[in-house]
Short mmCIF file of C-alpha atoms in Angstrom, two decimals:
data_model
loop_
_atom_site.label_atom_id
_atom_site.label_comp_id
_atom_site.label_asym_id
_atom_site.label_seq_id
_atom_site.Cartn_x
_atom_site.Cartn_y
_atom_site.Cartn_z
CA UNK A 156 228.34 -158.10 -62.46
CA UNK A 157 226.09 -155.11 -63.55
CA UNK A 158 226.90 -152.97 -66.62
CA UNK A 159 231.41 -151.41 -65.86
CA UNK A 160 231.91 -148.25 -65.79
CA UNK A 161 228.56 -147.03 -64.60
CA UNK A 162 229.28 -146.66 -60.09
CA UNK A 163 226.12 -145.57 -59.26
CA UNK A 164 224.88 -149.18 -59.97
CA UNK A 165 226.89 -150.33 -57.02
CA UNK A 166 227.18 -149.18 -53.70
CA UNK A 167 230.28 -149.04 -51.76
CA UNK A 168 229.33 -151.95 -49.77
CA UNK A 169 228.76 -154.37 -52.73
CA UNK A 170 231.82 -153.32 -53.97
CA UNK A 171 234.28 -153.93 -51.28
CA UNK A 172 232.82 -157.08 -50.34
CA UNK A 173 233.20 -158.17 -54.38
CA UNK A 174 237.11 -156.27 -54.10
CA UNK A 175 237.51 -158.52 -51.17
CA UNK A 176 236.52 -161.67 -53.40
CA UNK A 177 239.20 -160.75 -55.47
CA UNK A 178 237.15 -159.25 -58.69
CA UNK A 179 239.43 -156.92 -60.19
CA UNK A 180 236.39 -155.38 -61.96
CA UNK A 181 234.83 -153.97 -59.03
CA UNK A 182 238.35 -152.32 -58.04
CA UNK A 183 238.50 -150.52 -60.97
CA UNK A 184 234.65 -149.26 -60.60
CA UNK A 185 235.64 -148.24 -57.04
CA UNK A 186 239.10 -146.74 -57.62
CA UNK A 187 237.48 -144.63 -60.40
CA UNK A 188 234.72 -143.46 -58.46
CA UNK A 189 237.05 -142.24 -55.69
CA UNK A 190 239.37 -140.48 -58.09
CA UNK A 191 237.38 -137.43 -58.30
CA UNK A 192 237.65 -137.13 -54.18
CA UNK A 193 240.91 -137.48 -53.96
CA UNK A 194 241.80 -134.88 -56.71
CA UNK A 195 239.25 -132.60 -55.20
CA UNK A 196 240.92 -133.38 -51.69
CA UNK A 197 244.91 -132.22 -53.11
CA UNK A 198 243.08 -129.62 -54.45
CA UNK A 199 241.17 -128.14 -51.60
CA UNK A 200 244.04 -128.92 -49.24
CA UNK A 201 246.24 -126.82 -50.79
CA UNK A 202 249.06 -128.90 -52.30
CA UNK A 203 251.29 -127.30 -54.68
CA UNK A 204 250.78 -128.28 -58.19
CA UNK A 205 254.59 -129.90 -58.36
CA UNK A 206 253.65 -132.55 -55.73
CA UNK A 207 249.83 -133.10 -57.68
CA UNK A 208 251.00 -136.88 -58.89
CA UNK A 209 252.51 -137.55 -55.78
CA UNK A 210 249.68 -136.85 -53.90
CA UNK A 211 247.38 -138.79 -56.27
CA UNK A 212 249.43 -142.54 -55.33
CA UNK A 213 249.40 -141.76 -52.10
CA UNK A 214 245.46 -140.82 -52.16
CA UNK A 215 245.12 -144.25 -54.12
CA UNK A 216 247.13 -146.24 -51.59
CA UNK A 217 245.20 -145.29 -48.83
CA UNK A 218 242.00 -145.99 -50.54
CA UNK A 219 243.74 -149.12 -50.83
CA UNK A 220 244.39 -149.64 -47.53
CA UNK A 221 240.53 -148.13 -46.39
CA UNK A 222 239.10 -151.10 -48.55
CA UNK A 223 241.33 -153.91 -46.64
CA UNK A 224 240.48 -152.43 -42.91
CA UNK A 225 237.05 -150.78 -43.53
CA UNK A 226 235.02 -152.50 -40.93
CA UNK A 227 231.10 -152.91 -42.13
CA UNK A 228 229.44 -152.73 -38.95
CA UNK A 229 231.23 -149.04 -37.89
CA UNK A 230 228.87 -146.40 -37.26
CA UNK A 231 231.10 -144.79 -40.39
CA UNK A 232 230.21 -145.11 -43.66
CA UNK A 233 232.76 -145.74 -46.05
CA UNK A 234 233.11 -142.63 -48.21
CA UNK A 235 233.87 -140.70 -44.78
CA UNK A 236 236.01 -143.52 -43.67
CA UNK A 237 238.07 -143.32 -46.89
CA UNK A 238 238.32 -139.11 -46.43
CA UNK A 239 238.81 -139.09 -43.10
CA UNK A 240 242.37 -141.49 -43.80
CA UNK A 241 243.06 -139.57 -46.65
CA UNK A 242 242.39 -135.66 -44.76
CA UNK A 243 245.18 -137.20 -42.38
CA UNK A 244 247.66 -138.90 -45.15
CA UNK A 245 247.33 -135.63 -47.21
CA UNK A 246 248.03 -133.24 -44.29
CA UNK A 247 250.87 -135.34 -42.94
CA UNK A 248 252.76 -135.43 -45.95
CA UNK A 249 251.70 -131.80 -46.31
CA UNK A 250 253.65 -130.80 -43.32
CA UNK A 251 256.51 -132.85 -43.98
CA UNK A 252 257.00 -131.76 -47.52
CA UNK A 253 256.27 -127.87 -46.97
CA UNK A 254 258.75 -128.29 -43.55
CA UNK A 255 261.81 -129.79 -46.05
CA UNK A 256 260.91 -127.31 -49.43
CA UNK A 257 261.17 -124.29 -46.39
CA UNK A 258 264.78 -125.68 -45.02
CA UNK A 259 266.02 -126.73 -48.36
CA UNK A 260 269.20 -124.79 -48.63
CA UNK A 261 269.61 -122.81 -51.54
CA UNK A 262 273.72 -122.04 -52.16
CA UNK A 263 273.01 -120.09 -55.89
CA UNK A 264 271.09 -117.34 -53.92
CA UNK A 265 273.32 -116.55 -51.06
CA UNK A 266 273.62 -112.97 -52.16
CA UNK A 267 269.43 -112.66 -51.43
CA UNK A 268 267.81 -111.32 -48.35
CA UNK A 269 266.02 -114.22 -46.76
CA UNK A 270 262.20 -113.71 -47.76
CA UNK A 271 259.28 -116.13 -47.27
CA UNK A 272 258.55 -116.98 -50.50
CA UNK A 273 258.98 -120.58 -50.48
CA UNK A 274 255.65 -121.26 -50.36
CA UNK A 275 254.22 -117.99 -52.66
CA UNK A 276 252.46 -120.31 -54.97
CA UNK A 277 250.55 -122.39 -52.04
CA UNK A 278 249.44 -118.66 -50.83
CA UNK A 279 248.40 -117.09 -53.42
CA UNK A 280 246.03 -120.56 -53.71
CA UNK A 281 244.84 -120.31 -50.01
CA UNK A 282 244.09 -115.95 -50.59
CA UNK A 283 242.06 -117.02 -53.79
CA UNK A 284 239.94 -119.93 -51.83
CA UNK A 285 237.56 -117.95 -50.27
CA UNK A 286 238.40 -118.20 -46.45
CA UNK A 287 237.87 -116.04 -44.08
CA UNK A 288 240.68 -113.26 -42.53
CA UNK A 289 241.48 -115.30 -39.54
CA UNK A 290 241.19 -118.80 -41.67
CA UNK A 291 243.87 -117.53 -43.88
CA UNK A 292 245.70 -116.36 -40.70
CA UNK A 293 245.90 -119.61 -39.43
CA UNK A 294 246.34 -121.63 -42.06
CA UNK A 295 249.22 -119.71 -42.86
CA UNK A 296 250.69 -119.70 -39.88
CA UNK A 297 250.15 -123.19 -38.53
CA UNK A 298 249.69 -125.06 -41.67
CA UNK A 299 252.19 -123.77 -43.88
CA UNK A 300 255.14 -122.62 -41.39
CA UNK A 301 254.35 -125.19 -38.48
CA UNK A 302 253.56 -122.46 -35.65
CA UNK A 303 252.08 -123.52 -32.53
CA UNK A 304 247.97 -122.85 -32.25
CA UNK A 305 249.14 -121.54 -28.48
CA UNK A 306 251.66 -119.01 -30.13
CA UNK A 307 248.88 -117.85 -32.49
CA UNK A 308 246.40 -117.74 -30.37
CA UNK A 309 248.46 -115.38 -27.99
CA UNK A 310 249.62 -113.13 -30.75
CA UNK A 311 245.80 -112.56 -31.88
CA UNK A 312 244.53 -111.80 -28.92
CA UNK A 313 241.94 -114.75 -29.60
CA UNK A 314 241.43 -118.48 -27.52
CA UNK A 315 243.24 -121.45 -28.57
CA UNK A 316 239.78 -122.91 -29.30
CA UNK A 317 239.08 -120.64 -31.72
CA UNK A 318 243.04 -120.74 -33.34
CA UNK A 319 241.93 -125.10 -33.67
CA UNK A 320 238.48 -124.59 -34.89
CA UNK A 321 239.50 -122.07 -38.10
CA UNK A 322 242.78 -124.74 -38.74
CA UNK A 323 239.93 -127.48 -39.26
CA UNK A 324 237.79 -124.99 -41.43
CA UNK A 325 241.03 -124.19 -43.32
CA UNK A 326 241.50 -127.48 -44.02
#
């Protein structure tokens, strides 16, 4: 193998197919090369800093799993192979984990108004990110409480086109 530690001597290519011929070295060179993505990824997606490990495993599983069903002769290349799984493992476990922290069932504060502050911190994240009004809007909305685009859409006054195409740009 060429000099470790040093991925731009590789392509993905080489390196799944020597990851596939079971040299541990060129998993390492790969899994380090796509660590920066999927940090950037639970960054930019907006996961809350308490779930940051979490989200880091799962990110490395599925690049596990991208390297054992990656298919060579898709019209995909690998990198957006590997982001497109992980944009979808992320955001699943997104909404599942934002839809149990907002129905957890706090019995100390009983004597509260109901507010909707469980998810302050992943707000103030998504005003400081530099979307648009109607981006935040949305991603808000149908992101972070789990409205539907059609109910958005309505309340707006704007098509449910439109409601979709901001979620992705959100995202």
């Amino acid at each position: 193998m060429k000099e470790t530690g040093d991925f731009r001597v590789y392509n993905d290519y080489e390196l799944i197919y020597l990851i596939r011929m079971n040299i541990d070295e060129a998993k390492d060179i790969l899994f380090w090369k796509y660590s920066f993505l999927i940090k950037s990824r639970i960054y930019r997606l907006g996961v809350p800093k308490i779930f940051w490990d979490d989200y880091y495993q799962e990110g490395c599983l599925t690049l596990h799993r991208a390297i054992k069903i990656f298919d060579e002769n898709s019209m995909m290349t690998f990198t957006n192979f590997f982001e497109m799984l992980l944009k979808r493992r992320i955001s699943a476990l997104l909404r599942k984990d934002l839809k149990e922290f907002k129905n957890e069932v706090f019995d100390d504060f009983d004597d509260y108004p109901a507010s909707n502050n469980d998810s302050c911190d992943k707000l103030l994240e998504v005003s400081e990110c530099g979307l648009t009004d109607l981006e935040k809007l949305v991603y808000e909305r149908i992101i972070i409480y789990n409205e539907k685009v059609d109910v958005v859409a309505a309340e707006i006054g704007v098509s449910s086109k439109s409601i979709s195409n901001a979620k992705q740009r959100a995202l």
